[in-house]
CSV table of C-alpha atoms in Angstrom, one decimal:
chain,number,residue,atom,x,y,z
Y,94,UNK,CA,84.5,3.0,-1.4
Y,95,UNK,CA,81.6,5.7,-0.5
Y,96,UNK,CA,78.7,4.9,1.5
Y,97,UNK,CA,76.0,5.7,2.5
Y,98,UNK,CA,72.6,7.8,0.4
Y,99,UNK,CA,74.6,9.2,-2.1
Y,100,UNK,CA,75.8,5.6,-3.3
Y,101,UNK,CA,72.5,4.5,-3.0
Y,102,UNK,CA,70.9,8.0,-4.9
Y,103,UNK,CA,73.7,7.2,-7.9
Y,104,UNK,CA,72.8,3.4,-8.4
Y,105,UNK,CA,68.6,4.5,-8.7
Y,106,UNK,CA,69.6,7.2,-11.1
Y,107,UNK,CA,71.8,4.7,-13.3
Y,108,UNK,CA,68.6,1.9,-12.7
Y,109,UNK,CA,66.3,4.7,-14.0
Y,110,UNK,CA,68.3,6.4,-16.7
Y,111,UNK,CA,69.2,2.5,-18.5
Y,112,UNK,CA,65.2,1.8,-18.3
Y,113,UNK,CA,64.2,4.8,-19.8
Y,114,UNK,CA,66.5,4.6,-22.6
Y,115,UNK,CA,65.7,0.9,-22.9
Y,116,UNK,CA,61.9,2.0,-23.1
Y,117,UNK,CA,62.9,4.8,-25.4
Y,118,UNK,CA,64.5,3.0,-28.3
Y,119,UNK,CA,61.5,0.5,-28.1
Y,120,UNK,CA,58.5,1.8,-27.5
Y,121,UNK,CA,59.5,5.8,-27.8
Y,122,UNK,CA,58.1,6.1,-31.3
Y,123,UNK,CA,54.7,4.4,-30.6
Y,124,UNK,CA,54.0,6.8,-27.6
Y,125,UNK,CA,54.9,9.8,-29.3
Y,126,UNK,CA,52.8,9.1,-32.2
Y,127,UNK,CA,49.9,7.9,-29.6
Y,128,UNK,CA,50.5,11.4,-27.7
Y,129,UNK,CA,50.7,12.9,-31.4
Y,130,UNK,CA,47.3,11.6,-32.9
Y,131,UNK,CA,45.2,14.3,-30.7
Y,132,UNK,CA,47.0,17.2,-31.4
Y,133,UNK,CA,47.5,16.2,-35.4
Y,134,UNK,CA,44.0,15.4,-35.6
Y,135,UNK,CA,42.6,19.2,-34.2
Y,136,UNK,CA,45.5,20.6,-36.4
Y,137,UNK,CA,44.4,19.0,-39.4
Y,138,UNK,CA,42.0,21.1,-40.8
Y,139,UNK,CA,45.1,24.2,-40.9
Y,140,UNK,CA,47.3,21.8,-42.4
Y,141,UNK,CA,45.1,20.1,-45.1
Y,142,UNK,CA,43.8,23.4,-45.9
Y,143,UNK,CA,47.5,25.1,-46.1
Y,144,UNK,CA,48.7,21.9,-48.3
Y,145,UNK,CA,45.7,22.1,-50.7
Y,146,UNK,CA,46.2,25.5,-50.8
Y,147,UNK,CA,49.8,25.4,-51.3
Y,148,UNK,CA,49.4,24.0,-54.3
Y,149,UNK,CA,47.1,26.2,-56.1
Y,150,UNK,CA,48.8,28.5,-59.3
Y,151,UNK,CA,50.2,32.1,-57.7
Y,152,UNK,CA,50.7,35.0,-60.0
Y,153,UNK,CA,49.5,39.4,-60.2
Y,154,UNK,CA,46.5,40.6,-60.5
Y,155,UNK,CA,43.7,38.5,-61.2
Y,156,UNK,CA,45.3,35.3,-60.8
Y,157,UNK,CA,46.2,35.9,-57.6
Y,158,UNK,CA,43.1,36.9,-56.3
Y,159,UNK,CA,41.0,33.8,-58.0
Y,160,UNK,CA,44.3,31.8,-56.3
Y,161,UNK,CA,43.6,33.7,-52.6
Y,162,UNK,CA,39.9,32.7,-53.1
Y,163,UNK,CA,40.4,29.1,-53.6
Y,164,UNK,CA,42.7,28.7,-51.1
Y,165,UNK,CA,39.8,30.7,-48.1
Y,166,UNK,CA,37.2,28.7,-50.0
Y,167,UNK,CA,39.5,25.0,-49.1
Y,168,UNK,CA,40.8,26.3,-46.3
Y,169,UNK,CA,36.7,26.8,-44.8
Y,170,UNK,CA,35.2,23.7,-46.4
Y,171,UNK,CA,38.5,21.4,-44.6
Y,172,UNK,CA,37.6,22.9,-41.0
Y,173,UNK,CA,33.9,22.7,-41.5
Y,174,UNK,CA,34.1,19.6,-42.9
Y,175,UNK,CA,37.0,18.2,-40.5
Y,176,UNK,CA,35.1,19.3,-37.3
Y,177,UNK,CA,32.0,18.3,-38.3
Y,178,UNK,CA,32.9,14.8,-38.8
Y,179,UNK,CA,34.5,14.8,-35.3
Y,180,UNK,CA,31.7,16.0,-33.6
Y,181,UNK,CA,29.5,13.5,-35.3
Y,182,UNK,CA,31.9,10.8,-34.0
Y,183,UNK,CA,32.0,12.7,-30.8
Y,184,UNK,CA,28.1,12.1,-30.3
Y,185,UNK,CA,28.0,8.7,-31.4
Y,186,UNK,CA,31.1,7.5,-29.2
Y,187,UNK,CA,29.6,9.3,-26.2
Y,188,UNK,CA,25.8,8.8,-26.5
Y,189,UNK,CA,22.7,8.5,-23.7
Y,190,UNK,CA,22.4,5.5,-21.9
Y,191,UNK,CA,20.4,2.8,-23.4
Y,192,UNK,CA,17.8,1.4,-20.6
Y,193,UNK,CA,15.8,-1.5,-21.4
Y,194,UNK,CA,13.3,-0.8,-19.1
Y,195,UNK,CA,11.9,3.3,-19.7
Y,196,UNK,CA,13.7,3.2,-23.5
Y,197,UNK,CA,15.1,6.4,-21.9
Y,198,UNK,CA,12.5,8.4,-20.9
Y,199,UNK,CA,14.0,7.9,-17.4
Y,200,UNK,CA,10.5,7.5,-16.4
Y,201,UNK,CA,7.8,5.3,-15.9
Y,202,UNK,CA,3.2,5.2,-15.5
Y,203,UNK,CA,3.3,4.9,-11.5
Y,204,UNK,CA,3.0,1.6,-10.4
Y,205,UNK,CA,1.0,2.2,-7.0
Y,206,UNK,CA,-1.7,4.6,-8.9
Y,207,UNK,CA,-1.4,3.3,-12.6
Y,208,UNK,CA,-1.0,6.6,-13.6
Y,209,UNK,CA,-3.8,8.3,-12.3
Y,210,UNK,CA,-2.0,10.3,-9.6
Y,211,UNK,CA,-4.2,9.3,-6.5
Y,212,UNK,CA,-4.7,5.9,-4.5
Y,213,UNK,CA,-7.6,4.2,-2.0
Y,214,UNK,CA,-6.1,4.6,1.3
Y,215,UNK,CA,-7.5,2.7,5.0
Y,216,UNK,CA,-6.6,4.3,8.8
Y,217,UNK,CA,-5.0,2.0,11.1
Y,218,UNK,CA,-3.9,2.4,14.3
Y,219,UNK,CA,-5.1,5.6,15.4
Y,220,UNK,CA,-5.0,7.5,18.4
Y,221,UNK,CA,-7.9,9.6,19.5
Y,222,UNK,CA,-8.3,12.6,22.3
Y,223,UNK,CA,-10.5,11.7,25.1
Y,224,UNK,CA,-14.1,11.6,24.3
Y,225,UNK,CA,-13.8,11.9,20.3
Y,226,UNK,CA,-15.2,9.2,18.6
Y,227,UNK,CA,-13.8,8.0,14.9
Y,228,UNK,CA,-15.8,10.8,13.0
Y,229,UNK,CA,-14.5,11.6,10.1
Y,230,UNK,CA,-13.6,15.3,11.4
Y,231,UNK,CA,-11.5,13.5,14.4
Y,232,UNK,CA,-9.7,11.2,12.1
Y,233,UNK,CA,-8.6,13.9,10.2
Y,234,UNK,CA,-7.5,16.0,12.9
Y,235,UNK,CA,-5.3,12.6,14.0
Y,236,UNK,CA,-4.1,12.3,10.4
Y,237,UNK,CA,-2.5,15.9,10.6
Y,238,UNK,CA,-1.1,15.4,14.1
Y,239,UNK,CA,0.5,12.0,12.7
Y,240,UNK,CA,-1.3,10.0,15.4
Y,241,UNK,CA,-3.0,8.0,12.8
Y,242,UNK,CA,-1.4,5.5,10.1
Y,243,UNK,CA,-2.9,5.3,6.6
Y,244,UNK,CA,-2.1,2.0,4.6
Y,245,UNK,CA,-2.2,2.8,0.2
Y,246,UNK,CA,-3.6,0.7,-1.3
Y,247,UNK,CA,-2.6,-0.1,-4.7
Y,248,UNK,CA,-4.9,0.5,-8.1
Y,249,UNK,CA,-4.7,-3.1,-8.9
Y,250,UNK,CA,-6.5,-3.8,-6.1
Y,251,UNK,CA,-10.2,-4.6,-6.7
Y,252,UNK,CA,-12.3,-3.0,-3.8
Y,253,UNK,CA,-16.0,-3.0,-3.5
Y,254,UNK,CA,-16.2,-1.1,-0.6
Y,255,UNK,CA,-16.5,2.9,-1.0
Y,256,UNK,CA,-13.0,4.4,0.2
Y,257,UNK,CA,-11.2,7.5,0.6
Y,258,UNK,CA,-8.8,8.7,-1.8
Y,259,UNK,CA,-5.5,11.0,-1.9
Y,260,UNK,CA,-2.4,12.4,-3.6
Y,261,UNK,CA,-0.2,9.0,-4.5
Y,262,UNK,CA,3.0,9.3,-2.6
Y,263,UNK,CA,4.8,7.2,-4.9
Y,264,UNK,CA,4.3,9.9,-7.8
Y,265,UNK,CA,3.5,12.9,-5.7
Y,266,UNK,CA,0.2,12.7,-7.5
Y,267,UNK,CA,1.4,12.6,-10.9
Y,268,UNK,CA,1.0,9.9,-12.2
Y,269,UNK,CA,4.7,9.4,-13.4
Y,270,UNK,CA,7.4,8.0,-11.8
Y,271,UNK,CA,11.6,8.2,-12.1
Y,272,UNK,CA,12.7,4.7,-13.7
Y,273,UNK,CA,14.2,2.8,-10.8
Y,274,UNK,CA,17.1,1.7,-13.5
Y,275,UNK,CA,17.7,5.1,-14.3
Y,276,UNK,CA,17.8,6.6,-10.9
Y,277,UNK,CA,21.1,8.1,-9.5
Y,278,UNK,CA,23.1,6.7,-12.6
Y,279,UNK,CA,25.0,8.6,-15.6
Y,280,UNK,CA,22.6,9.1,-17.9
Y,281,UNK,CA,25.6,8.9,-20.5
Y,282,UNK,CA,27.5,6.0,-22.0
Y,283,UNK,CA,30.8,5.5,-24.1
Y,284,UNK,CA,30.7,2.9,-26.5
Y,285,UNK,CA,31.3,2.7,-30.4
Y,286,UNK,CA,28.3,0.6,-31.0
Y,287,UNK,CA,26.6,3.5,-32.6
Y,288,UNK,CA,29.3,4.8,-35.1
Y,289,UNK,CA,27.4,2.1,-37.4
Y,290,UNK,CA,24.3,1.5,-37.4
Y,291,UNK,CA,23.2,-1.9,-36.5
Y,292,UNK,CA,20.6,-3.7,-39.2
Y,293,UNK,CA,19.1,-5.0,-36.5
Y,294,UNK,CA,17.8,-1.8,-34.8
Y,295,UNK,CA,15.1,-1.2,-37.5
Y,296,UNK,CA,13.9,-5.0,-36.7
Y,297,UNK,CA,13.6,-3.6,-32.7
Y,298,UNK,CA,11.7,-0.9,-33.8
Y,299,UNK,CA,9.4,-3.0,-35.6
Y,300,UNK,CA,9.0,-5.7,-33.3
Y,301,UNK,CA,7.8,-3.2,-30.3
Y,302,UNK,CA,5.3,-2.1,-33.6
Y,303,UNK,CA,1.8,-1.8,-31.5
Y,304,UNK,CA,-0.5,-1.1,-34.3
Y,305,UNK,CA,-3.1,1.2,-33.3
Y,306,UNK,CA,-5.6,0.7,-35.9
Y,307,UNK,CA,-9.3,-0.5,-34.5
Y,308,UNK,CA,-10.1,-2.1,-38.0
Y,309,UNK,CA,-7.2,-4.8,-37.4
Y,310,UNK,CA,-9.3,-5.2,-33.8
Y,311,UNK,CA,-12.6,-5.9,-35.5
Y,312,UNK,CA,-11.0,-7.9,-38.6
Y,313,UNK,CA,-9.3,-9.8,-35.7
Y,314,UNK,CA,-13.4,-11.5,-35.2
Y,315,UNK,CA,-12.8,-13.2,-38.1
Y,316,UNK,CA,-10.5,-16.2,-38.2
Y,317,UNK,CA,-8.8,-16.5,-41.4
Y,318,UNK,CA,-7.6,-13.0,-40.9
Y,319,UNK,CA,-6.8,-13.9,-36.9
Y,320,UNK,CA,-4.4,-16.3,-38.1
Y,321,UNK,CA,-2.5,-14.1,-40.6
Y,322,UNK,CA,-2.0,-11.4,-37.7
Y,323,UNK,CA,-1.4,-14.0,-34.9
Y,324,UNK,CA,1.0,-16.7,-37.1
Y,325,UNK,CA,1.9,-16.0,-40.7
Y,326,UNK,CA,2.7,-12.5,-39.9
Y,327,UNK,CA,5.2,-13.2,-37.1
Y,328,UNK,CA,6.8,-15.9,-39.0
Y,329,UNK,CA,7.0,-13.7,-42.0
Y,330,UNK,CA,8.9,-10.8,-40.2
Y,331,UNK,CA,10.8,-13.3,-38.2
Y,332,UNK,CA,11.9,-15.6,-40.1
Y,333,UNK,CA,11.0,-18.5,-38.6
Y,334,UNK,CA,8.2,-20.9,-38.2
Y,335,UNK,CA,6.2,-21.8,-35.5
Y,336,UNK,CA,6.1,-25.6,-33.8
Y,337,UNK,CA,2.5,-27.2,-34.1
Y,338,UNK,CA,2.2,-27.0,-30.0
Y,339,UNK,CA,2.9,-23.1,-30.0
Y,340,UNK,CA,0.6,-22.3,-33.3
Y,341,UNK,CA,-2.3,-24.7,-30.9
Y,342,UNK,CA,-1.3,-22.5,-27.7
Y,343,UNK,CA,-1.5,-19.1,-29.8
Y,344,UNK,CA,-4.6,-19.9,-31.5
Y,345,UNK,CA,-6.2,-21.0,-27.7
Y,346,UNK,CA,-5.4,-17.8,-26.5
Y,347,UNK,CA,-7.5,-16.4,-29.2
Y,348,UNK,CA,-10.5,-18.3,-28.5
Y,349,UNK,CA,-10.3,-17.7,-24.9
Y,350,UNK,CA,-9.7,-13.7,-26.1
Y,351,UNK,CA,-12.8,-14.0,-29.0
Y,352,UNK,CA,-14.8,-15.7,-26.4
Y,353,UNK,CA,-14.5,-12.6,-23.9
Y,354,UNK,CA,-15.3,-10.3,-26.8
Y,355,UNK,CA,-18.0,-12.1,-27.8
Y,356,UNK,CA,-19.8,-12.0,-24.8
Y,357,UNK,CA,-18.6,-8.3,-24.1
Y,358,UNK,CA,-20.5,-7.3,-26.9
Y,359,UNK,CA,-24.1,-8.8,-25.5
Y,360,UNK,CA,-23.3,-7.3,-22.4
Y,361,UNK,CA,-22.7,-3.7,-24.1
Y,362,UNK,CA,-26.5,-4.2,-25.8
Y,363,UNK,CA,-27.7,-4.1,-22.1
Y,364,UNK,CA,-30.6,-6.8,-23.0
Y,365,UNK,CA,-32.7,-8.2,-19.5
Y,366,UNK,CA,-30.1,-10.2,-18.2
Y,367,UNK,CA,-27.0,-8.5,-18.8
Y,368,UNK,CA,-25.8,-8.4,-15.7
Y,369,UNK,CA,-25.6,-12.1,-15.2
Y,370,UNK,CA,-23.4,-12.1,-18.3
Y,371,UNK,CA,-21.3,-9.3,-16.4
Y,372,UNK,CA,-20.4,-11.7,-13.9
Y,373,UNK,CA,-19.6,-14.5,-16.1
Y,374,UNK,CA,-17.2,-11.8,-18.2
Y,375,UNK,CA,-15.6,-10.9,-14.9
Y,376,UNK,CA,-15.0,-14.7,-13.8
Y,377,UNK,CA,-13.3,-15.1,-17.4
Y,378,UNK,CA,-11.0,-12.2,-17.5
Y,379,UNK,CA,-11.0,-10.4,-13.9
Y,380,UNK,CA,-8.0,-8.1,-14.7
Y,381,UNK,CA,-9.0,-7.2,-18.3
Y,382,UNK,CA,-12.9,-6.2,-16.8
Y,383,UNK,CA,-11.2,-4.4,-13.9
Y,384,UNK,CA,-10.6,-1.8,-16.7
Y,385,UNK,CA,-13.5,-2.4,-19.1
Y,386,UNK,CA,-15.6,0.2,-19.8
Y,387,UNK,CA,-18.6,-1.8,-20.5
Y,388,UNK,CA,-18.3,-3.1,-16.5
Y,389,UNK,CA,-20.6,-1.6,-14.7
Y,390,UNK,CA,-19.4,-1.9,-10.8
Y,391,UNK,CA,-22.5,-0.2,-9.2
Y,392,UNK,CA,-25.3,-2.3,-11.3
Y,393,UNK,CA,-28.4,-0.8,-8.7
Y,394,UNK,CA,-27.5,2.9,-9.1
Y,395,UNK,CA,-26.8,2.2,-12.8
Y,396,UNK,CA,-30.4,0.4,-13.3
Y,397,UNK,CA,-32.1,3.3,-11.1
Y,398,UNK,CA,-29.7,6.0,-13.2
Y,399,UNK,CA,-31.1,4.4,-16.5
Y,400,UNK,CA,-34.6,4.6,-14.5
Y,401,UNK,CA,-34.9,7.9,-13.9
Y,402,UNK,CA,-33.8,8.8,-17.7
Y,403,UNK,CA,-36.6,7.0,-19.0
Y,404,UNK,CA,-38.7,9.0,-17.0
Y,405,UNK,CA,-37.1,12.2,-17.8
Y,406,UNK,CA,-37.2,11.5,-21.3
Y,407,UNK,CA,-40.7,11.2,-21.4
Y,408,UNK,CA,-41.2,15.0,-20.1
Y,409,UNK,CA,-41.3,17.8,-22.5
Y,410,UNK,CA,-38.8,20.4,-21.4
Y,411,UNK,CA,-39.6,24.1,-21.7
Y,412,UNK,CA,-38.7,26.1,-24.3
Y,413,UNK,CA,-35.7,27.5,-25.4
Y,414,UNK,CA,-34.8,30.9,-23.4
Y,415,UNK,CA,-34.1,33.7,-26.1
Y,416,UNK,CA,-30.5,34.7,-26.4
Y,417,UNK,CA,-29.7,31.3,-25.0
Y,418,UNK,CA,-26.0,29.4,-26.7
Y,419,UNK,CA,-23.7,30.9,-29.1
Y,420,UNK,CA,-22.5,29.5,-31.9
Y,421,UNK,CA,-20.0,30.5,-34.6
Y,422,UNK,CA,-22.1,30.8,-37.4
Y,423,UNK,CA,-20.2,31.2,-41.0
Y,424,UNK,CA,-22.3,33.9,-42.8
Y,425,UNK,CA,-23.4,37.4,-41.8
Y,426,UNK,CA,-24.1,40.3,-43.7
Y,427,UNK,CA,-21.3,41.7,-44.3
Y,428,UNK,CA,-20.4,38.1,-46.2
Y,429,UNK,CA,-21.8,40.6,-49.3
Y,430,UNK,CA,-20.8,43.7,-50.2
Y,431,UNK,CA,-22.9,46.6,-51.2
Y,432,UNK,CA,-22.2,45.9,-54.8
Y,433,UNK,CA,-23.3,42.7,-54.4
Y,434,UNK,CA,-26.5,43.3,-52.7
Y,435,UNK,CA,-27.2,46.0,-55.9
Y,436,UNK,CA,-27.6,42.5,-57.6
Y,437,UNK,CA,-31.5,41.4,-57.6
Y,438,UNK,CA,-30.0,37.4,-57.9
Y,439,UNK,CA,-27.1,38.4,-55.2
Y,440,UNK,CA,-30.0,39.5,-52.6
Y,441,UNK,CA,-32.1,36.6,-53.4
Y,442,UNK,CA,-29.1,34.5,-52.4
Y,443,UNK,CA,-28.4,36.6,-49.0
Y,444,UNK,CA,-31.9,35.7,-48.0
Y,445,UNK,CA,-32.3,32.7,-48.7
Y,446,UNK,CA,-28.5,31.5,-47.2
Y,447,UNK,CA,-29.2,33.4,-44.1
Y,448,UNK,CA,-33.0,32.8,-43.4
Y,449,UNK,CA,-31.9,28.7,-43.8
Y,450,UNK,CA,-28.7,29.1,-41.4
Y,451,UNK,CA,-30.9,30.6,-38.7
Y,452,UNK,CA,-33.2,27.5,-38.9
Y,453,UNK,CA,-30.2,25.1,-38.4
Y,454,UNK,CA,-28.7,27.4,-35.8
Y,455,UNK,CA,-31.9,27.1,-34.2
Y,456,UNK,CA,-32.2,23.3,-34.5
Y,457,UNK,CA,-28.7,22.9,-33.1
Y,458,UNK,CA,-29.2,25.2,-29.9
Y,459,UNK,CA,-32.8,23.7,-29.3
Y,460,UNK,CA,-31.1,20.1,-29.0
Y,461,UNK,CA,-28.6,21.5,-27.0
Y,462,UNK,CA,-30.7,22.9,-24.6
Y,463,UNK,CA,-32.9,19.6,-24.6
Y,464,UNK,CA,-29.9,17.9,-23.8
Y,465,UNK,CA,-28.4,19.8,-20.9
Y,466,UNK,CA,-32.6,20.2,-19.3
Y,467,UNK,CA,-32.7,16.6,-19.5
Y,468,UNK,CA,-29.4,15.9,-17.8
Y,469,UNK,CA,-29.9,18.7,-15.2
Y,470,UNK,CA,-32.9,17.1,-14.5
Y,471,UNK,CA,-31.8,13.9,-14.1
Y,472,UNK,CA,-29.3,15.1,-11.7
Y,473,UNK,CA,-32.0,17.2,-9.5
Y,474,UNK,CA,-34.8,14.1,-9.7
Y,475,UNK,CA,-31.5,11.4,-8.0
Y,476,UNK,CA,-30.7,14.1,-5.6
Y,477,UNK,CA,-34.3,14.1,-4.3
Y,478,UNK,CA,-34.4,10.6,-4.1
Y,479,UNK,CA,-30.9,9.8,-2.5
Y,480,UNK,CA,-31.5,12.9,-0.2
Y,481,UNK,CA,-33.2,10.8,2.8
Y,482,UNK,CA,-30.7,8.3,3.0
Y,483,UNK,CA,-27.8,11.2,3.3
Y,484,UNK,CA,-26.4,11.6,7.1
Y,485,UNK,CA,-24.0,13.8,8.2
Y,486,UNK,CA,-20.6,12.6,7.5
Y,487,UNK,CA,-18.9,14.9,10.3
Y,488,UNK,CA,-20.7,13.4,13.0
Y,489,UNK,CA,-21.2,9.6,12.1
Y,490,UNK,CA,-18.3,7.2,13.1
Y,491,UNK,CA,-16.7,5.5,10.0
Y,492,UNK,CA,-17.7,2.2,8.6
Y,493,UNK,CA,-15.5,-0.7,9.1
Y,494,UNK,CA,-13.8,-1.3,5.3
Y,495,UNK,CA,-12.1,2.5,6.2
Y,496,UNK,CA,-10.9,1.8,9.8
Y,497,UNK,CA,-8.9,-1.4,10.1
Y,498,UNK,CA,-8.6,-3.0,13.4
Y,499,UNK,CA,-5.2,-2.3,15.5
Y,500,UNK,CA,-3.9,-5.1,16.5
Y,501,UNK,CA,-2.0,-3.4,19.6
Y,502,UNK,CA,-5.8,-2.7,20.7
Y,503,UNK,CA,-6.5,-6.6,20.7
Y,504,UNK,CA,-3.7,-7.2,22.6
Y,505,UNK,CA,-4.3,-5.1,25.5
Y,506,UNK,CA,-7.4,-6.1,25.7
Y,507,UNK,CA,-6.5,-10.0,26.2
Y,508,UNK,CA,-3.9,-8.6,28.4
Y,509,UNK,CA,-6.4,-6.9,30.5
């Protein structure tokens, strides 16, 4: 009996040969057809076309050719139609990636800056050349040289206290940042979710419905129509209905929302007192008046502002200079032709259209000009008056809300 690797080579090629033929006779039709499908399927569009075709009548001459046109004409509308249902599967199987969080935008309103692109920043620990003091001119030489740390600090932040400002490093000043679900993933997915569409995407759509009409803001003051948008409404397009404890908590929040409108608008009539009632609006809702327009942060320079337009509006301003504004006026004289003009009623209408457009033209520009004399003046009168308090920013040292104390400082001084 032989031995050694060429036994063992024979016995592995009779293993391997029974398997395969045991795999063969059982599952040697179902992988050719699997292996098939592909090929049969970019194929089809010949082979429909050529056995649609193959059927049409043959004969000479005019016959023929109709029969030659109906087969191109089957043979064109089986590919077009073939591959154009495949690549609409294609795009549905292999769609973008659905993120929850930027609906896939693959972006986001910055965080640190809420969009605006620049953020409040305070200078800690820095490190100044011998005899400099914390002016701003030496503080910004430190910030260049890196021997001074800023600390952002967020928009969300309320701050009172006048700071600098700068490009948001978050956003690069933009405003806009990369979604943090999106970032360094495949924006691409395959699934066959999409192949039908769901009933229940319309309902999505809907629900995330943020109505941007202001009369369903005002109608919301009264509240027979609060309580359609707030409950009926919801349940209606849900399909559900509301506990008596939820319906109590949704209808509290609208009192406590109705009760900051309500005093938002006394506040906006700027009556003696208002800004008392701009404190209570801030104690109600401090994040919603962190945005309000109606807030006003600096109340003296705004009472001092309105001041001094009170006693600007009382001037007269000068007259208008000549040749002062342009505007786009509709009619000129060549608005009528020469034929026209040889009309007595056609001239009398030139005149009279012309002679009462230069009176509203003039109208228009003198309010203009009032307007833009008053606010230049305005402007020149609160310079004059905040010009004595103005110092020299270069050589002053920096108040305390824009350098923080370093605690490394403290230390070494209890050391010492």
């Amino acid at each position: 009996m032989s031995r050694g690797p060429g036994r063992l080579l024979q016995n592995v090629t009779q293993f391997a040969d029974t398997q395969f033929k045991q795999f063969s006779t059982r599952y040697g039709d179902q992988v050719i057809n699997i292996l098939d499908f592909p090929i049969k399927l970019v194929l089809s569009p010949f082979t429909l076309a050529f056995d649609i075709a193959g059927s049409a009548p043959r004969g000479f001459g005019i016959p023929e050719f109709i029969s030659k046109i109906s087969y191109l004409s089957v043979f064109a509308v089986a590919t077009l139609g073939t591959y154009d249902i495949a690549f609409d599967m294609g795009k549905k199987v292999i769609c973008q990636r659905d993120c929850k969080t930027c609906n896939g935008w693959q972006a986001l309103r910055c965080t640190m800056c809420k969009g605006t692109g620049s953020v409040h920043y305070q200078i800690k620990d820095y490190n100044l050349r011998s005899g400099e003091k914390p002016t701003a001119d030496c503080l910004a030489d430190a910030i260049v040289d890196n021997r001074a740390e800023l600390v952002h600090l967020p928009a969300s932040i309320d701050i009172s206290a006048p700071l600098p400002s700068k490009d948001c490093p978050t956003c690069d000043g933009t405003g806009v940042m990369s979604c943090t679900e999106c970032k360094n993933k495949l924006q691409v997915r395959i699934s066959a979710d999409d192949i039908m569409e769901p009933p229940w995407k319309a309902y999505n759509v809907l629900k995330r419905m943020d109505y941007p009409y202001e009369h369903i803001v005002h109608s919301m003051k009264d509240p027979s129509i609060a309580n359609f948008w707030l409950i009926t409404l919801p349940q209606i397009m849900g399909g559900f209905e509301h506990d008596e404890d939820v319906k109590k908590k949704i209808w509290w929040q609208y009192e406590e929302s109705m009760r900051y409108d309500q005093l938002r608008d006394l506040v906006a009539k700027r009556n003696p007192g208002w800004e008392y009632l701009q404190d209570a609006l801030i104690s109600i809702d401090p994040v919603r008046a962190r945005e309000d327009p109606v807030i006003v942060k600096n109340v003296p320079f705004y009472k001092a502002k309105k001041a001094l337009e009170a006693e600007v509006t009382k001037l007269n301003p000068p007259p208008r200079p000549q040749n002062w504004g342009d505007l786009n006026l509709p009619l000129n004289t060549s608005s009528w032709s020469e034929e026209d003009l040889k009309n007595p009623a056609k001239l009398y209408e030139k005149t009279v259209l012309l002679n009462a457009q230069r009176e509203i033209a003039d109208k228009i520009l003198d309010a203009q000009w009032e307007a833009k004399w008053r606010q230049e003046k305005v402007e020149e009168m609160l310079e004059e008056k905040v010009r004595p308090y103005i110092q020299d920013s270069s050589m002053c040292v920096l108040p305390q809300p824009i350098l923080l104390k370093s605690h490394k400082k403290d230390q070494k001084v209890a050391i010492e």
